[in-house]
Coordinates of C-alpha atoms and ligand atoms in Angstrom, one line a residue:
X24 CA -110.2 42.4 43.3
X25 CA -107.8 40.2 44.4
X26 CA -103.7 39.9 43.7
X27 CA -102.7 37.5 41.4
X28 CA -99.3 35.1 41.7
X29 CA -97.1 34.7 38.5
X30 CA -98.1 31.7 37.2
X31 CA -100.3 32.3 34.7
X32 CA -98.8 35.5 33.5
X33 CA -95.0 33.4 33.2
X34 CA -96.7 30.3 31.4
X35 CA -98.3 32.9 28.6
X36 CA -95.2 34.9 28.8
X37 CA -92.3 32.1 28.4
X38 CA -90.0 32.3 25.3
X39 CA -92.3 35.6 23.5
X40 CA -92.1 37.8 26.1
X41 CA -91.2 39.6 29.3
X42 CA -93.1 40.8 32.6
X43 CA -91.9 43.6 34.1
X44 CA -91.0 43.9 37.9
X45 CA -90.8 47.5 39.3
X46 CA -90.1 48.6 42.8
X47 CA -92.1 50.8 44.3
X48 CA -91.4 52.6 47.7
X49 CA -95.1 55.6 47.8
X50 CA -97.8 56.3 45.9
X51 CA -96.2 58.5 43.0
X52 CA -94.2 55.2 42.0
X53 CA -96.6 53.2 42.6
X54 CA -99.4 55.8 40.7
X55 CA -96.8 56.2 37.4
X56 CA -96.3 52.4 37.0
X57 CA -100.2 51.3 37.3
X58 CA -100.8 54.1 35.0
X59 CA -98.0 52.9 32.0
X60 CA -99.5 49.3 32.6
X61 CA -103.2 49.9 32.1
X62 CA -102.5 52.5 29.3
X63 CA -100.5 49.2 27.5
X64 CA -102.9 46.9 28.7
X65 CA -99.6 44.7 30.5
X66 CA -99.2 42.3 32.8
X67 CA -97.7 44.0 35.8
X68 CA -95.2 43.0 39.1
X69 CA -95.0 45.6 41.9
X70 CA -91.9 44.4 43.8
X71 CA -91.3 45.6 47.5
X72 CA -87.6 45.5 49.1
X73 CA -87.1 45.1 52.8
X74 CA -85.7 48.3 52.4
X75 CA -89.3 49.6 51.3
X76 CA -91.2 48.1 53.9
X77 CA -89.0 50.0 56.6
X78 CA -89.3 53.6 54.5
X79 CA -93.2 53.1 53.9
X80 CA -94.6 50.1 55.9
X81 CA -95.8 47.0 54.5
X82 CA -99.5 48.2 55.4
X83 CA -99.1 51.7 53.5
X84 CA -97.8 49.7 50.8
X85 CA -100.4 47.0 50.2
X86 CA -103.1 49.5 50.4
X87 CA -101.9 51.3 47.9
X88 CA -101.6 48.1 45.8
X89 CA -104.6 47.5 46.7
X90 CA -106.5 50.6 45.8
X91 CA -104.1 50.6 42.4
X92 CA -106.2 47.4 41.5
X93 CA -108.9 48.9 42.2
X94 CA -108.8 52.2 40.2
X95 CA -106.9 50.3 37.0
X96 CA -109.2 47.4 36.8
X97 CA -105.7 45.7 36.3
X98 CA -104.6 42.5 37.6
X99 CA -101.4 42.6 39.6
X100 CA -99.0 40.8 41.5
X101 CA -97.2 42.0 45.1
X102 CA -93.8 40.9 45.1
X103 CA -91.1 40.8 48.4
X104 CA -87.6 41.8 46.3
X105 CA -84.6 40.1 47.4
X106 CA -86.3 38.8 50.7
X107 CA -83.5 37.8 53.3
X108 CA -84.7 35.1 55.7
X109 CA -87.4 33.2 56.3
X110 CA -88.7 35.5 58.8
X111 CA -89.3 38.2 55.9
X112 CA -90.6 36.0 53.7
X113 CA -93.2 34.5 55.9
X114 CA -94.3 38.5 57.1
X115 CA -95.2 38.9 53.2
X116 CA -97.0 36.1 53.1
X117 CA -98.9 36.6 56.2
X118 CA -99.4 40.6 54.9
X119 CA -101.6 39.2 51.6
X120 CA -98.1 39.4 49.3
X121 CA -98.8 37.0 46.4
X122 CA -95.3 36.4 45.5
X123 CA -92.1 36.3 47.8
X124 CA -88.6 36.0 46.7
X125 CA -86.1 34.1 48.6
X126 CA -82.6 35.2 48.2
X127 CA -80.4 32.8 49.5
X128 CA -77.4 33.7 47.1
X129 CA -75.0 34.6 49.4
X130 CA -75.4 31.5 51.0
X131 CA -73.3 27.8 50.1
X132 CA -75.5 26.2 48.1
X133 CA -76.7 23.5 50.6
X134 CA -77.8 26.4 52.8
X135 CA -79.2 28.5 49.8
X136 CA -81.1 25.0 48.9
X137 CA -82.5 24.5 53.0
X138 CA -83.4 28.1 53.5
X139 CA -85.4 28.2 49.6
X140 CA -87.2 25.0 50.8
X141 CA -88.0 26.0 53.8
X142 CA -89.6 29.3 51.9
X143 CA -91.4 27.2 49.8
X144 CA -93.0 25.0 51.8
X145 CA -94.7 27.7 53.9
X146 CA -95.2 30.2 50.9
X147 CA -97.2 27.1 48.9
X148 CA -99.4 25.6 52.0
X149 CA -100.6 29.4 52.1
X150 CA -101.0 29.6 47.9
X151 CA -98.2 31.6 47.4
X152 CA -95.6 31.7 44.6
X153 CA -91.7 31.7 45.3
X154 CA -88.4 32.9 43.5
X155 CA -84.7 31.4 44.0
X156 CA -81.9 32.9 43.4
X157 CA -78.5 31.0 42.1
X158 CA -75.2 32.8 41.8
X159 CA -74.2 36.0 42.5
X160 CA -75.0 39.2 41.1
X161 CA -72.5 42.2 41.4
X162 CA -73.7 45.4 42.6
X163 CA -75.1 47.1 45.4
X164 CA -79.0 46.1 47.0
X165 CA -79.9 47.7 50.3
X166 CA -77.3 47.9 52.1
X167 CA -75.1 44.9 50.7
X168 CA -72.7 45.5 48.1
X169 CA -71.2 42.7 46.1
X170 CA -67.8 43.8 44.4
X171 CA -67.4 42.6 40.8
X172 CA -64.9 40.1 41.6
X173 CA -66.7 38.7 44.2
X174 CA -69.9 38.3 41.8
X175 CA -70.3 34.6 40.5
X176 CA -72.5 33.1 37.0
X177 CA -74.9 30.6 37.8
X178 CA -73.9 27.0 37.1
X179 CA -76.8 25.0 34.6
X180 CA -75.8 21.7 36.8
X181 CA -76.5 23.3 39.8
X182 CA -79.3 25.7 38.4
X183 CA -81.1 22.3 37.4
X184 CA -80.6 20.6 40.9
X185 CA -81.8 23.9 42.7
X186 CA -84.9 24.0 41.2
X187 CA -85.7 20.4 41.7
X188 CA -84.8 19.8 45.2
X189 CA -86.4 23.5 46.3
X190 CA -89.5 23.1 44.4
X191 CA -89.3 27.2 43.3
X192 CA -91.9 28.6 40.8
X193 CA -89.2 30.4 39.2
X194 CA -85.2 31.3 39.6
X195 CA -82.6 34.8 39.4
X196 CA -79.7 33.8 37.4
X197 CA -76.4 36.1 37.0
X198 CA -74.9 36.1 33.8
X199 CA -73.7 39.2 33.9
X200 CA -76.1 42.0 35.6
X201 CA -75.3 44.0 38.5
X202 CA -77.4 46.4 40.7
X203 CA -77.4 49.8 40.7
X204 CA -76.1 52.7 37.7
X205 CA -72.8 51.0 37.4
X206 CA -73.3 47.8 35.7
X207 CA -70.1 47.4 33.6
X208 CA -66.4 49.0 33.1
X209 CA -65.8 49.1 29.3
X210 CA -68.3 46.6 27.0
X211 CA -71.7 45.6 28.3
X212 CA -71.6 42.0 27.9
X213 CA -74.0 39.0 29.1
X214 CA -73.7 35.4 28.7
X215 CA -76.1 34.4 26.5
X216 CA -74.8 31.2 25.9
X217 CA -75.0 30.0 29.6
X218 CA -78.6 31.6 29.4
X219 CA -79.5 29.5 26.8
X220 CA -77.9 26.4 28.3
X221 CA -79.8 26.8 31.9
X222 CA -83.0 27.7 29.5
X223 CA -82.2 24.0 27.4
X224 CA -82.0 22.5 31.2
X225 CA -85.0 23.3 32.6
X226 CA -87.5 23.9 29.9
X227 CA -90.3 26.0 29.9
X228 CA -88.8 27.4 33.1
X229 CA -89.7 31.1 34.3
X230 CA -86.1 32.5 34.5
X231 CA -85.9 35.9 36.4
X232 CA -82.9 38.6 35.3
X233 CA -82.5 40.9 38.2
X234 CA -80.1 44.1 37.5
X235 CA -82.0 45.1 34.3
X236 CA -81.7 48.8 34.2
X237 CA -80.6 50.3 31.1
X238 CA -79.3 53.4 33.0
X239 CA -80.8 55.8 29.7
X240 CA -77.4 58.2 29.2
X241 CA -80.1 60.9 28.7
X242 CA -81.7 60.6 32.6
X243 CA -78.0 60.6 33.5
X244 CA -77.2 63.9 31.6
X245 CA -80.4 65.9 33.2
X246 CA -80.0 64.7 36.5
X247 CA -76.0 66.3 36.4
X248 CA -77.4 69.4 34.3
X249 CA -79.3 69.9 37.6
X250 CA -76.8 69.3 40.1
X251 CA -76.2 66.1 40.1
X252 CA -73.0 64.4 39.6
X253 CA -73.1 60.9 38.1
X254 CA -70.3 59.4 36.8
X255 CA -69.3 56.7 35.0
X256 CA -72.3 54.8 35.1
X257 CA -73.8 52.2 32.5
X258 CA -76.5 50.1 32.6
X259 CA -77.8 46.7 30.0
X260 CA -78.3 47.4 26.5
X261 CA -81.9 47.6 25.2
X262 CA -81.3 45.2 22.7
X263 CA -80.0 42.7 25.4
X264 CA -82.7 42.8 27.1
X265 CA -85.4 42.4 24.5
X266 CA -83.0 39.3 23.5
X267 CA -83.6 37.5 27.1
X268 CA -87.2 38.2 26.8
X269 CA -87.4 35.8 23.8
X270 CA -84.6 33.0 25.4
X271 CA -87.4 32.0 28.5
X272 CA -86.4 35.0 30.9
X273 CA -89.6 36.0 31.9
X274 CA -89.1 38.9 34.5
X275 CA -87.0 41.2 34.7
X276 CA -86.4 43.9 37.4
X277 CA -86.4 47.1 37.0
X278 CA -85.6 49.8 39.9
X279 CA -82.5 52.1 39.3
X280 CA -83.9 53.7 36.2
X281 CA -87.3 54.8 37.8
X282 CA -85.3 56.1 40.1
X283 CA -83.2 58.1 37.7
X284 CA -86.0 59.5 36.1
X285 CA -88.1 60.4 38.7
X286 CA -84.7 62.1 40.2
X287 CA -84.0 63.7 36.6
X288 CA -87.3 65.1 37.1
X289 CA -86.9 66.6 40.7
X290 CA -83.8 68.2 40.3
X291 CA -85.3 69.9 37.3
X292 CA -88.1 71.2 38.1
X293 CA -86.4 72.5 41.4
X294 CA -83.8 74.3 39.8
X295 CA -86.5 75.5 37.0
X296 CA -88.8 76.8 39.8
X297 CA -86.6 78.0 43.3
X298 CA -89.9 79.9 44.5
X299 CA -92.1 76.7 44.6
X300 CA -92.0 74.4 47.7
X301 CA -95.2 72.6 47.2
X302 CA -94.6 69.0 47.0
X303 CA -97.3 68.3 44.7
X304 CA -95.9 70.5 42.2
X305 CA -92.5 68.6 41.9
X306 CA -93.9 65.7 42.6
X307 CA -96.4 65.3 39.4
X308 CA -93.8 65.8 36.8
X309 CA -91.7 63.2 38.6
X310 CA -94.8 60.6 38.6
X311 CA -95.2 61.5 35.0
X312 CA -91.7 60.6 34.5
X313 CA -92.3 57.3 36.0
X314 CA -94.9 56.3 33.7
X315 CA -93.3 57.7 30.6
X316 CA -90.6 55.4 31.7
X317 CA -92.7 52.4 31.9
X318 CA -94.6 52.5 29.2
X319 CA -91.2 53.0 27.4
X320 CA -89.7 49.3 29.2
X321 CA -93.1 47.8 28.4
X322 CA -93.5 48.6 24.5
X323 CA -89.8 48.6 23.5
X324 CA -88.1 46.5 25.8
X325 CA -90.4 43.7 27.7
X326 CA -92.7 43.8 24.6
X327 CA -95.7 43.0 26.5
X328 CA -98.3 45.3 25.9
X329 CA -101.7 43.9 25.3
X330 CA -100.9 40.4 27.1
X331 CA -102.5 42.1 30.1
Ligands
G3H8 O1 -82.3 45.1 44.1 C1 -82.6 46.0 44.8 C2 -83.6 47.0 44.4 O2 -83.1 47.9 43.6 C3 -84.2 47.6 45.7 O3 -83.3 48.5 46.2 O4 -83.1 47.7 48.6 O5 -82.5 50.1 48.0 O6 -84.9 49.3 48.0 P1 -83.5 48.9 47.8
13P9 P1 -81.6 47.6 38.7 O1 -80.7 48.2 39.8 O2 -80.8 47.3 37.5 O3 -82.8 48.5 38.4 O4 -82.1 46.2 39.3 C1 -83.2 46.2 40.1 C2 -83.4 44.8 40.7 O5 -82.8 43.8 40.3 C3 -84.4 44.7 41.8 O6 -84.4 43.5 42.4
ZN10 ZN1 -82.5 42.4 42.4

């Protein structure tokens, strides 16, 4: 078995549906996700951070990927999140990645156009696919945090231009997402209309929405019923989301609320159990978690199950 890029699964996916991209950082993530994708029969994206490769090595991580295949049966695509430079990007390629993302955001646009073409080039002479990103999303991702003021929309003009002169298989747009539990102060709100203009612009384009969590109030409530103390934090409406599935937004990242379940999960059975300190005994509930959660995104909210 082999990885596969996101070419196929975007084309069958554009304007019907969308393909979920989860982050994955050991083999309990990694387990729970495979598991919630083969049980719904969906396309699947594993993404990896840079942050990731330092906590479990890019070589842990791919044979994990690798022996996920293997187990499911299920075809699946190996994603470098929010890749930095060149330099990462061309590691993931190198390492057997399928897909790399570029994220040249926080770049002027000239720059963010040279450094994506310069990804591109390499990534497609070695049959690998590539993601842009345009405009800037609020929020915090590794160890970069982007205050809300300093967050920009993409521009269609500029969307349109990017794409053309970078030659990327598909592009992150901000209209409104952040990273992380704190999306929004008051009402969630994205803007659909410049979705739909970009959308109009470049058709049958794979748009990409990263910042996607829903941040479920219920995750939120166990994990402070066990200690925790989360406040204030609010992620995208369901119904948004389900919404840019059907407007040509054809992936859409998910970390922050695998995290809060599998942490929701931890803290309880902890506090449930003080006597047990086997890892495996915390540790299954919380990959449980993970795929209850998936399976959740894929049948209510990506609405891809059985386009595996
Ligand atoms: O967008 C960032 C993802 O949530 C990954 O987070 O860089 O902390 O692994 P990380
Ligand atoms: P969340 O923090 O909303 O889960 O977004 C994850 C993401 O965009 C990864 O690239
Ligand atoms: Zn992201």
């Amino acid at each position: 078995m082999s990885l596969v890029s996101t070419k196929e699964m975007f084309k069958k996916a554009y304007g019907k549906y969308a393909v979920g991209a989860f982050n994955v950082n050991n083999m309990e993530i990694i387990q729970g996700i495979v598991d919630a994708a083969q049980e719904e029969k969906a396309p699947l994206i594993l993404q990896v951070s840079a942050g990731a490769r330092k906590y479990a090595k890019h070589i842990y991580l791919m044979k994990l990927v690798e022996a996920a295949m293997e187990d499911s049966g299920l075809d699946i695509c190996l994603h470098l999140d929010h890749g930095a430079d060149f330099e990462v990007c061309k590691s993931c390629v190198d390492g057997g990645f399928s897909s790399v993302m570029i994220d040249g955001s926080k770049h002027p646009f000239e720059e963010n156009v040279a450094l994506t073409k310069q990804v591109v080039e390499y990534a497609h002479s070695k049959g690998v696919v590539v993601e842009g990103e345009l405009g800037k999303l609020a929020g915090v991702e590794d160890a970069v945090k982007v205050k809300a003021e300093d967050a920009t929309y993409t521009d269609p003009d500029q969307a349109v231009e990017f794409v053309k002169r970078t030659g990327v298989d598909s592009l992150a747009i901000a209209i409104g997402t952040s990273h992380g539990a704190y999306k929004f102060k008051g009402e969630p709100k994205l803007d659909f209309p410049r979705l739909e203009k970009i959308a109009a612009m470049l058709p049958g384009f794979p748009i990409v929405l990263h910042g996607a969590s829903t941040v479920l109030p219920e995750f939120v409530k166990k994990c402070n019923e066990f200690g925790g103390d989360i406040k204030d934090a609010q992620g995208v409406p369901e119904e948004m989301l389900r919404k840019a599935g059907t407007m040509g937004v054809c992936k859409i990242n998910i970390d922050t609320d695998l995290r809060l379940a599998m942490t929701a999960s931890v803290r309880e059975y902890l506090v449930k159990n003080p006597g047990d300190f086997d890892p495996r005994q915390y540790l299954s509930p919380a990959r449980e978690a993970i795929k209850k959660m998936v399976q959740h995104k894929i049948k209510d909210v990506l609405n891809c199950s059985n386009q595996a």
